[in-house]
Structures are given as structure tokens and as C-alpha cells.
Coordinates of C-alpha atoms and ligand atoms in Angstrom, one line a residue:
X104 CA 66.3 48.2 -85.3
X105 CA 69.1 46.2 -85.1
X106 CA 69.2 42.2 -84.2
X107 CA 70.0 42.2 -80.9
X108 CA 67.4 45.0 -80.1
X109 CA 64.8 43.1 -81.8
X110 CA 65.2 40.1 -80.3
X111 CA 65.6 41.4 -76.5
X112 CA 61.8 43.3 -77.2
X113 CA 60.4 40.0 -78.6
X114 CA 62.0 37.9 -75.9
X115 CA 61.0 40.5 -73.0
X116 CA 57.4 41.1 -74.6
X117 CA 57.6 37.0 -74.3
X118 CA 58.4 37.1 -71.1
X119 CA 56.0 39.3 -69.7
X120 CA 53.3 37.3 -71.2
X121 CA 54.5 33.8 -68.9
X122 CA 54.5 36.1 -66.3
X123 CA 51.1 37.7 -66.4
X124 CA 49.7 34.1 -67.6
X125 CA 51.6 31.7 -64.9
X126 CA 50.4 32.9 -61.5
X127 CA 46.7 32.8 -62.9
X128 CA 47.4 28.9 -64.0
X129 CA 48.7 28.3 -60.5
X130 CA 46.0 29.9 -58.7
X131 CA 43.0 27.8 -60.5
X132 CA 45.2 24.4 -59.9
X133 CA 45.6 25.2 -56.0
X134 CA 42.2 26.2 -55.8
X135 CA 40.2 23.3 -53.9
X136 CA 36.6 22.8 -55.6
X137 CA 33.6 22.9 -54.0
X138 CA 32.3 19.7 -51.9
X139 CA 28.1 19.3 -52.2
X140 CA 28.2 17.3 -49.7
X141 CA 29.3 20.2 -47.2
X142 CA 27.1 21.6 -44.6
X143 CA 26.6 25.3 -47.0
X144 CA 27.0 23.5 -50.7
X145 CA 23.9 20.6 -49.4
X146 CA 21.9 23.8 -48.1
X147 CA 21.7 25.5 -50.7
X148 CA 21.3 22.8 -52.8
X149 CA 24.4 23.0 -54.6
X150 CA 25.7 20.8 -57.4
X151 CA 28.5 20.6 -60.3
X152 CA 26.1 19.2 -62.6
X153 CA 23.0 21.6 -62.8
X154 CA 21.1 18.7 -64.3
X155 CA 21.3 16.8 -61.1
X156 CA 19.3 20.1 -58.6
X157 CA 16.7 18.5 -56.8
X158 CA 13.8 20.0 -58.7
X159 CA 11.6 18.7 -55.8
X160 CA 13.4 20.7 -53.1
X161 CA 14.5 23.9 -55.3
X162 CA 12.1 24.8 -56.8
X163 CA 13.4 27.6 -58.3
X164 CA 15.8 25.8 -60.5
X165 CA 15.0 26.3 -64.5
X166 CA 16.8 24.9 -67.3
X167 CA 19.7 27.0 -68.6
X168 CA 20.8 28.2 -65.1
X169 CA 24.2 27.2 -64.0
X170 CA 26.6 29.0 -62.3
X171 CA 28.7 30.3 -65.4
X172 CA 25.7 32.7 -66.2
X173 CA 25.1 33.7 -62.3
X174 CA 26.0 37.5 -61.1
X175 CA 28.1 35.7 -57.9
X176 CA 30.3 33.9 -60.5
X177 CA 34.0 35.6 -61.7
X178 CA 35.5 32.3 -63.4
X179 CA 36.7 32.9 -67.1
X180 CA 33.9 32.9 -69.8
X181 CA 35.8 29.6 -71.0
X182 CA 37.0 28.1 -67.4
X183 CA 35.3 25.2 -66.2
X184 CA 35.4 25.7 -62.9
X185 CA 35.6 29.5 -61.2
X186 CA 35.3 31.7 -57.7
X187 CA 31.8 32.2 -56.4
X188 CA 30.6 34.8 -53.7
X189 CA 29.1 32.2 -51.9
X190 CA 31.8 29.9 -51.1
X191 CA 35.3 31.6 -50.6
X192 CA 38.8 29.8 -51.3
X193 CA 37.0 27.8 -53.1
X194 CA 35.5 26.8 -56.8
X195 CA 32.5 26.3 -58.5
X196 CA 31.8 24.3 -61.8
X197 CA 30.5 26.6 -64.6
X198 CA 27.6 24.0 -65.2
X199 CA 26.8 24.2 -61.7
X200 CA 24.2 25.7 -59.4
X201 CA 22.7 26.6 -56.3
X202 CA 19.6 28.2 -55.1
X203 CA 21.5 31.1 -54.4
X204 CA 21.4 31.9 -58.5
X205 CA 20.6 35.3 -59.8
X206 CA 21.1 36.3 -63.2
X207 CA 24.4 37.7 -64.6
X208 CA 23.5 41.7 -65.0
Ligands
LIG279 FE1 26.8 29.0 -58.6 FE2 25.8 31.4 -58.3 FE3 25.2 29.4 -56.6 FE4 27.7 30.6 -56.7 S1 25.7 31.6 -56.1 S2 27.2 28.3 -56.5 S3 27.9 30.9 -58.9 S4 24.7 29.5 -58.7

């Protein structure tokens, strides 16, 4: 392959990697997260920081549940924050939960 070839491929296959990688970096910026203090997010007893459910109130909260391992989550296994079911246009943080929780199949 010739030097000009070669370096067209490896700029286009360069190129086509910013482009399948930029819109999803845009999207998860513009995305507005969750706010537990709205009207769905306090009834189901959402919060960003699993640690602080009210234990008292949802009872069916137990250690090691957070959103990131919940069947309504689709964030990246590495994002911190992600799309949920529940709450559309909006995200959810990983370590969060809700009492809305079932288990990643
Ligand atoms: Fe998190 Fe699952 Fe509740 Fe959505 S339904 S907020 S992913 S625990």
C-alpha cells in the first residue's frame, strides 16, 4: 500500500471513531440529572447516593442495590450517571436507587 493510501485509511478509520464517539459525549453532557426532590424521584424514594434511602420508609432497600445493577438502568457499565425507565430525558446516578429496583437479568 502506498503512503498516501495508508494514511487516508488510518485518518478515515480515525475519523469515524470521533464520529461514532462524539454524539454519545454530547448526549450524556445535555442530559439533565434526576432531581430527588421532584414529585416521582421523592415517591419513590429516589436518591443518588443509595446509602442515604430511607430504610425506615423503603423497606425494601438492601445493601448492594443501586441503580447500576437495576434491569430499568441502560447507562454504560463504567458511566456514572445513565437513562432509567422510570424517569425519561433524564439521568440517574449508578450508585443510586429507588424502590422501583429489580435486579439486572
Ligand atoms: Fe435506579 Fe432502577 Fe430506580 Fe431507575 S428504577 S431510579 S435505575 S433503581
Amino acid at each position: 500500500m502506498n503512503h498516501s493510501r495508508r494514511r487516508f485509511f488510518t485518518r478515515g478509520a480515525g475519523f469515524a471513531a470521533a464520529a461514532c464517539l462524539l454524539p454519545r459525549m454530547g448526549f450524556a453532557a445535555d442530559v439533565p440529572r434526576v432531581d430527588e426532590a421532584n414529585p416521582q424521584a421523592t415517591a419513590l424514594g429516589y436518591k443518588h447516593d443509595a446509602s442515604e434511602v430511607d430504610t425506615a420508609k423503603f423497606t425494601r432497600y438492601e445493601p448492594g442495590q443501586t441503580c447500576a445493577n437495576c434491569q430499568l438502568y441502560t447507562g454504560a457499565a463504567d458511566s456514572e450517571w445513565g437513562p432509567c425507565g422510570l424517569f425519561a430525558g433524564q439521568h440517574v446516578a449508578a450508585a443510586g436507587w429507588c424502590s422501583a429496583w429489580v435486579p439486572k437479568a
